[in-house]
Coordinates of C-alpha atoms and ligand atoms in Angstrom, one line a residue:
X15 CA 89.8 204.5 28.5
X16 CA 93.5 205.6 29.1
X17 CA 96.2 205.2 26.3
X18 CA 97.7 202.2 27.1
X19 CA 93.9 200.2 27.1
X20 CA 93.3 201.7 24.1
X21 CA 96.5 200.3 22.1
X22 CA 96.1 197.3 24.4
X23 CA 92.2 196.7 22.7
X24 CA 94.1 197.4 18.9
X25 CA 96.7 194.8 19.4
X26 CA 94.3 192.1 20.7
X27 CA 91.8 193.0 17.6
X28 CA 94.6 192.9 15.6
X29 CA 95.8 189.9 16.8
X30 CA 92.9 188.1 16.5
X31 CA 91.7 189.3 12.9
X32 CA 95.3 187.5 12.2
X33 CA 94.6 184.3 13.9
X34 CA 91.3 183.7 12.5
X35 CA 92.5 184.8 9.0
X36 CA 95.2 182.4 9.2
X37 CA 93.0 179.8 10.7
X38 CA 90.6 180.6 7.4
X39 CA 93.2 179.4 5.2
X40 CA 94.3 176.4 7.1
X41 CA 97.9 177.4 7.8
X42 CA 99.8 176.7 10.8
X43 CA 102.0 179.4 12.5
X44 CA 104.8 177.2 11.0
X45 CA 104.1 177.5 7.6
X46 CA 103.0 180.9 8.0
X47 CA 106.3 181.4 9.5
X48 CA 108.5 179.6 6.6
X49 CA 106.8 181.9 4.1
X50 CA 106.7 185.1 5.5
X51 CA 110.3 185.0 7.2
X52 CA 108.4 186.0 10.3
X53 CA 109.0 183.9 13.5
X54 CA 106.7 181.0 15.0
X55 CA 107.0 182.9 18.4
X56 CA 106.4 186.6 16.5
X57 CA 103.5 185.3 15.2
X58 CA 102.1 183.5 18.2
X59 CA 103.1 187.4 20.3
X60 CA 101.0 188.9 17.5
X61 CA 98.6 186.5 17.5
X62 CA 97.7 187.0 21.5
X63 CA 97.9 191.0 21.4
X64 CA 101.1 191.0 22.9
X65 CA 103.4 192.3 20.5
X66 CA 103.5 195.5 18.9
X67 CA 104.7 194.5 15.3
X68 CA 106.6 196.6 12.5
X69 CA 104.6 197.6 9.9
X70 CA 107.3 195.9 7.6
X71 CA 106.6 192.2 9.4
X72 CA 103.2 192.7 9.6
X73 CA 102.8 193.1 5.5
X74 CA 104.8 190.0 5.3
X75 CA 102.3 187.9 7.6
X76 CA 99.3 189.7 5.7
X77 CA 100.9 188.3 2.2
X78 CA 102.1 185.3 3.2
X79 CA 98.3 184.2 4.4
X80 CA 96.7 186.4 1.4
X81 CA 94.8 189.3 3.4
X82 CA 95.1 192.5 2.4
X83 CA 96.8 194.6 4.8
X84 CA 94.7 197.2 4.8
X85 CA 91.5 194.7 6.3
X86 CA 93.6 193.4 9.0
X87 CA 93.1 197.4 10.4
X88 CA 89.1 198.0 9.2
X89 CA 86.0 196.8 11.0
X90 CA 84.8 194.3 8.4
X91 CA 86.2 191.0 8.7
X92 CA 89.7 190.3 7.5
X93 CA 89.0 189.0 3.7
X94 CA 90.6 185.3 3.0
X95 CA 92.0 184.5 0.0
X96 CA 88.5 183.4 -2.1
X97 CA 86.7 187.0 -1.2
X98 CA 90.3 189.1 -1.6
X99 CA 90.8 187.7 -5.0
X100 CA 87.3 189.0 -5.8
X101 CA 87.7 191.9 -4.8
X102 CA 91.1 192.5 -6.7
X103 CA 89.4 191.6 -9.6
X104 CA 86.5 193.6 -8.7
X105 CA 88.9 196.7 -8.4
X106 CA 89.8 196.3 -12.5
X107 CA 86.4 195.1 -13.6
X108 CA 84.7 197.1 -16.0
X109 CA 81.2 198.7 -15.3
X110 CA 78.9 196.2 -16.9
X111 CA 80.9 193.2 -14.7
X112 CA 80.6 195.5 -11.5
X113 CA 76.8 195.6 -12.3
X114 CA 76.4 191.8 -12.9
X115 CA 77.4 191.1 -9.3
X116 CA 75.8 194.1 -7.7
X117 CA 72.6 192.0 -9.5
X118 CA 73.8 188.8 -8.0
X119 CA 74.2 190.5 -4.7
X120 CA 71.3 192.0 -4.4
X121 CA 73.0 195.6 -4.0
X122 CA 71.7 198.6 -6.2
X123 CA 73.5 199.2 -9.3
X124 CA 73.8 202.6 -10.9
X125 CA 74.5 200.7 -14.0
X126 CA 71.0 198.7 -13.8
X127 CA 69.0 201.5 -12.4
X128 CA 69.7 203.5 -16.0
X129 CA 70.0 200.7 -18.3
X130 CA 67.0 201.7 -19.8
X131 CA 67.6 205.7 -19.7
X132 CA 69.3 206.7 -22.8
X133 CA 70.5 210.3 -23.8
X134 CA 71.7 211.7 -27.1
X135 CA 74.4 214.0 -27.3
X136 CA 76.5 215.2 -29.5
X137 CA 76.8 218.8 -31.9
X138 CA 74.0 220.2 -33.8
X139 CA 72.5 218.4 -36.4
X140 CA 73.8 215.0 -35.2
X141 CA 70.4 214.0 -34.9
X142 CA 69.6 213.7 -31.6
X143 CA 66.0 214.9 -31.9
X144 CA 65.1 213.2 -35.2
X145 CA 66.3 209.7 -34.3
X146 CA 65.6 210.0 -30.6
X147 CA 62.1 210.7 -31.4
X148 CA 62.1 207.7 -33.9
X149 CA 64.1 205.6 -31.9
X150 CA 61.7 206.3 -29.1
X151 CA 58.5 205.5 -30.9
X152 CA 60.1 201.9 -32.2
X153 CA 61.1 200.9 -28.1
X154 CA 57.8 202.4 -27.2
X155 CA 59.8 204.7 -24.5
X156 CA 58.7 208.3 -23.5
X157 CA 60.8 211.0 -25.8
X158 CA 61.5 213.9 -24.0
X159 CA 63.7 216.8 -25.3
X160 CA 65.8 218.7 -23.0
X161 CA 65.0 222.2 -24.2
X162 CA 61.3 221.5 -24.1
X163 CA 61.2 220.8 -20.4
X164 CA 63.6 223.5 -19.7
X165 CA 61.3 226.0 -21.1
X166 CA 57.8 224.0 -20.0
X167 CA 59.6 224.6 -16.7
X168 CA 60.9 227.9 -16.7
X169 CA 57.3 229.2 -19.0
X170 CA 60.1 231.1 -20.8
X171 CA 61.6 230.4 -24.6
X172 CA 65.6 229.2 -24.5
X173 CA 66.3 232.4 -26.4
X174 CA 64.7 234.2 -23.5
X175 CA 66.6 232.7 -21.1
X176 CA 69.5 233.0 -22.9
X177 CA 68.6 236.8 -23.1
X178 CA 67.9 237.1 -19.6
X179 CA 70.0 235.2 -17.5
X180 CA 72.8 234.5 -20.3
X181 CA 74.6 230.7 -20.6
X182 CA 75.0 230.3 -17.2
X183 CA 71.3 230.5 -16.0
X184 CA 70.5 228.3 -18.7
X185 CA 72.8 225.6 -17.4
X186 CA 71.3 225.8 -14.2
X187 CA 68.2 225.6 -15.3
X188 CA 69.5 222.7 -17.5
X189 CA 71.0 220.9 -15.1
X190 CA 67.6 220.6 -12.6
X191 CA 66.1 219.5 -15.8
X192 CA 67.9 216.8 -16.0
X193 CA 68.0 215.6 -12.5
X194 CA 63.6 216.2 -12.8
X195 CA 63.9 213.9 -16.0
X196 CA 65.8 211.3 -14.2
X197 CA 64.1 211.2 -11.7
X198 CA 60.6 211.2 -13.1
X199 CA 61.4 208.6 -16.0
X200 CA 62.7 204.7 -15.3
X201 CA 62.8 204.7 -19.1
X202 CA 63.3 207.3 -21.7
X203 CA 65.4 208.6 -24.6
X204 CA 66.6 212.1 -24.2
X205 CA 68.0 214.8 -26.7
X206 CA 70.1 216.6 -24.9
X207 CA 71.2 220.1 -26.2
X208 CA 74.8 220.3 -28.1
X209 CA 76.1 222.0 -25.1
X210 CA 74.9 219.9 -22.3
X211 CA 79.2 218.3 -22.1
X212 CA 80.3 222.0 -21.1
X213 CA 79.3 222.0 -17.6
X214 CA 81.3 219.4 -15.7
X215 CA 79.1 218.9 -12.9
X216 CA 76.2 218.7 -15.2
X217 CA 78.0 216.2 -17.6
X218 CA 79.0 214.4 -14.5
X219 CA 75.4 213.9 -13.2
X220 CA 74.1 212.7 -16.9
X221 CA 76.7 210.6 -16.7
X222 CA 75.3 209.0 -13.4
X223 CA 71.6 209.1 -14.2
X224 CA 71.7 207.8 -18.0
X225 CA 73.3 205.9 -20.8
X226 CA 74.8 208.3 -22.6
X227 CA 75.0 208.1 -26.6
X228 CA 77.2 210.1 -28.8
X229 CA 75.5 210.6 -31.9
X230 CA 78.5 211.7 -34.3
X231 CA 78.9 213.3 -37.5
X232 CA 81.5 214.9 -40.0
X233 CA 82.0 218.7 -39.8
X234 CA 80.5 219.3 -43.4
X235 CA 77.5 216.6 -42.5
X236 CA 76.9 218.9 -39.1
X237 CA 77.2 222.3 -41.2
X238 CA 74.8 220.6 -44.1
X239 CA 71.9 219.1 -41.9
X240 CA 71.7 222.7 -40.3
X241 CA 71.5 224.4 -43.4
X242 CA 69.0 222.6 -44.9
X243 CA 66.4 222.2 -42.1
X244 CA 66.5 226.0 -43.3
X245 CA 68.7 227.4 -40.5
X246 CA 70.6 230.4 -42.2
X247 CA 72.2 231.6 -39.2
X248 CA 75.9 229.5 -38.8
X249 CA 76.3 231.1 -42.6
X250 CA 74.8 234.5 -42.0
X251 CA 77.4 237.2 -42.7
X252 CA 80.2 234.6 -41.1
X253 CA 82.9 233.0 -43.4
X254 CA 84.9 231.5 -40.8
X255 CA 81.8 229.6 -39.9
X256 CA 82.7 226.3 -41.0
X257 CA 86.4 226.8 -39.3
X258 CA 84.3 227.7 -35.9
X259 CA 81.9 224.5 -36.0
X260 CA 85.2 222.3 -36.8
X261 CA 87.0 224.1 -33.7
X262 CA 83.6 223.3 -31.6
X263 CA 83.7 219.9 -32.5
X264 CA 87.2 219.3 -32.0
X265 CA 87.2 221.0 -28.4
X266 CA 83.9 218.7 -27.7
X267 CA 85.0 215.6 -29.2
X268 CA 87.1 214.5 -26.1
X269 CA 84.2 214.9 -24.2
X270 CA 81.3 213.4 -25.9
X271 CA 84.0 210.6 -26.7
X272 CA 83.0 209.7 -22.9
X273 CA 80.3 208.6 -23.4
X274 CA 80.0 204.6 -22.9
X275 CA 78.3 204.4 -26.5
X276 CA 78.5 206.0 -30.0
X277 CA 76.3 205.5 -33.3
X278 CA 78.3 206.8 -36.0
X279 CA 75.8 208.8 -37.9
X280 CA 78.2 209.8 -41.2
X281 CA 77.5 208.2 -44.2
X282 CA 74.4 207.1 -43.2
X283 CA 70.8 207.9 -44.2
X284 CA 68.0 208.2 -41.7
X285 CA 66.7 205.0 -41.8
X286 CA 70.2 203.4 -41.3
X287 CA 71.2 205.4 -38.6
X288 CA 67.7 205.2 -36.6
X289 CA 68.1 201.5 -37.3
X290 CA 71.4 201.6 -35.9
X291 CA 70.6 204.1 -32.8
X292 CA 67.4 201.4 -32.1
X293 CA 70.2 197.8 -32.4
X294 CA 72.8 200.1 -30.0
X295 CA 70.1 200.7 -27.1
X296 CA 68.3 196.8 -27.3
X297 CA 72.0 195.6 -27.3
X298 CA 73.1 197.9 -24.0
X299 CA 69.4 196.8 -22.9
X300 CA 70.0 193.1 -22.9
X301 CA 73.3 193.1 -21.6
X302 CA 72.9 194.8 -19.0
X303 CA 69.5 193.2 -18.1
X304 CA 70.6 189.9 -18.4
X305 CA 73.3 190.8 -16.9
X306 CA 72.8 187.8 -14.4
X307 CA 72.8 184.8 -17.5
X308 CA 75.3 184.5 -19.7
X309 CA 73.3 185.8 -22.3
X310 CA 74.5 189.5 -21.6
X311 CA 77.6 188.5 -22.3
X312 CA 76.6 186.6 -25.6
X313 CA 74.4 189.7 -26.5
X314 CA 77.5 192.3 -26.2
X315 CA 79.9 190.1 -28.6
X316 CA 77.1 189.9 -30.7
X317 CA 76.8 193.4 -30.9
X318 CA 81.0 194.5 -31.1
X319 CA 81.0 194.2 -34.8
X320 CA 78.2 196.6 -35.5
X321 CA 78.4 200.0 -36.7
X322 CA 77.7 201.8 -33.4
X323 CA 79.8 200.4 -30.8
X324 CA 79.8 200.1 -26.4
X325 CA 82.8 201.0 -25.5
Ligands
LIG428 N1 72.1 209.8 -40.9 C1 71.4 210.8 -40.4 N2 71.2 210.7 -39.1 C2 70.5 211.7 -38.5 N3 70.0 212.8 -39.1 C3 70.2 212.9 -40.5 C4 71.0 211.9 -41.1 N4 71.1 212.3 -42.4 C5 70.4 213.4 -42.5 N5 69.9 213.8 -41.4 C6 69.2 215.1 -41.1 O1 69.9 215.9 -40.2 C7 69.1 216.6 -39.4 C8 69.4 216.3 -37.9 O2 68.9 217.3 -37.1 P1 68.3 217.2 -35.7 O3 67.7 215.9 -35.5 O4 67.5 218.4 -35.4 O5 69.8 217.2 -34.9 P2 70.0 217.7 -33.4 O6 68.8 217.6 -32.6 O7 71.2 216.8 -33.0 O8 70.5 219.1 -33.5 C9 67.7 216.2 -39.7 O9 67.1 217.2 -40.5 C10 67.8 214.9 -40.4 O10 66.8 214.8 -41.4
LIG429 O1 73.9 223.8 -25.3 C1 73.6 224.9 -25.8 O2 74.3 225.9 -25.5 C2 72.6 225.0 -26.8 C3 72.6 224.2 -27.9 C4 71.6 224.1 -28.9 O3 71.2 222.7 -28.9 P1 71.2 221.7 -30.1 O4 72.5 221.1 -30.2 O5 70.2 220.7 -29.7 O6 70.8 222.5 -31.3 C5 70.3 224.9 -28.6 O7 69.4 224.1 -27.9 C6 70.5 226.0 -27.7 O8 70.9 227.1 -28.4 C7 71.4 225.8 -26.5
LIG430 MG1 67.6 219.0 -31.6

């Protein structure tokens, strides 16, 4: 195909992407014309592949019969005003309305795939493997813990491997853990390890593969749980300890803060906060499942004045 054919076959697609657009909305070249500021003859040139229109004239046709410019150039059909306005809206909608119409659609959604994969993060002694294991037992889900599979795959101790290969072969070996555990499990509650936000690629696939829930805590409550589960070491021989977990914390908290949920664990005793974890995932649960009725939307109001909170 020489040059000339080529631009030839581009202005009668063109063209005709802009007739039957128009057509789509009912407008005649006329009116298309008084709103646009574009000529009746212009448009009929354009229309027939015969004129080779300015950019600047053609974004005034595309407004003036509500296509986005951009679909008058692609291979899917030119979008008319019903399906461009959806997909406008589309473009600002939040994750859990993007899911309700991938549902709708038919078309797989990331969001409903791991609606029923939770994992806990957050520092030590938040409590991810206390109330995940409780929370698990109430939902009836599988509870895995992170380290556990890490080392059941490895056959070596996380202190070994830290040993051995140093942080960054553990969060190698942390990462395929993670992928194994989402793939293997449709439904589970995780503990993740305090550390698992450091690697973004890592962070980025949990991020993908589960629901991720920040279990937060004060400094002091952190510091205090660790102590008295009888773990000397943040104290041993180190005064600036507390200063150290409070400058962890604070260099973490913008990124456990992305996760889409948080159960505020301070102040709290066990029972409350399991309670709390255990409202937080059947509340996520619901909504997203019945994503399709209006009842996930009636579910997530219900839920926006509790403690732990879907943000
Ligand atoms: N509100 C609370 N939520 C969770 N754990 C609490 C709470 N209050 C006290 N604890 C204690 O804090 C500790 C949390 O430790 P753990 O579950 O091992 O945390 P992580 O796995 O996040 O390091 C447990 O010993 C638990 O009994
Ligand atoms: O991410 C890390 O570097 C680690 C955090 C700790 O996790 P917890 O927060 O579960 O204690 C512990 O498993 C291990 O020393 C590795
Ligand atoms: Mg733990």
């Amino acid at each position: 195909m020489t040059r000339d054919n080529e631009a030839n076959g581009f202005l009668d697609e063109l063209g005709a992407k802009v007739k039957i657009a128009r057509a789509r909305r009912g407008m005649s070249r006329k009116l298309v014309s008084e709103i646009s500021g574009v000529s009746p003859r212009y448009i009929a040139q354009l229309e027939n592949g015969k004129g080779n229109i300015s950019v600047v004239l053609l974004r005034q046709i595309s407004q003036a019969i509500s296509v986005p410019l951009e679909t008058l150039f692609s291979d899917i059909e030119p979008m008319t005003g019903e399906i461009a306005q959806i997909v406008k809206k589309l473009q600002t909608a939040s994750p859990l309305e993007v899911a309700r119409v991938q549902t709708i659609l038919g078309v797989n959604s990331e969001e409903y795939d791991k609606a029923e994969r939770y994992v806990l993060i957050g520092l030590r002694g938040a409590g991810k493997s206390t109330l995940g294991r409780m929370a698990a037992r109430e939902l009836n889900y599988p509870f895995v813990e992170l380290n556990a599979e890490i080392e059941r795959q490895s056959g070596m101790a996380v202190d070994e491997i830290f040993a051995l290969y140093g942080q960054e072969g553990y969060r190698k070996l942390e990462k395929a853990a993670l992928d194994r555990i989402a793939c293997n499990y449709n439904q589970v509650v995780l503990a993740a390890a305090g550390g698992v936000v450091s690697e973004p690629e890592t962070y980025d696939l949990l991020m993908s593969k589960f629901v991720a829930i920040w279990l937060r805590a004060s400094p002091d409550e952190h510091m205090n749980r660790v102590l008295a589960q009888g773990d000397k070491r943040p104290m041993a021989d180190n005064p600036e300890a507390m200063e150290e977990l409070k400058e962890i914390l604070t260099s973490r908290e913008a990124l456990y803060a992305r996760a889409p949920m948080t159960v505020d664990t301070s102040d709290r005793s066990i029972e409350e906060s399991r309670n709390d974890l255990i409202a937080a995932i059947r509340c996520n649960r619901c909504a997203v499942l019945d994503s399709i009725e209006e009842g996930g939307a009636r579910v997530r109001d219900a839920c926006a004045g509790g403690r732990s909170a879907a943000s």
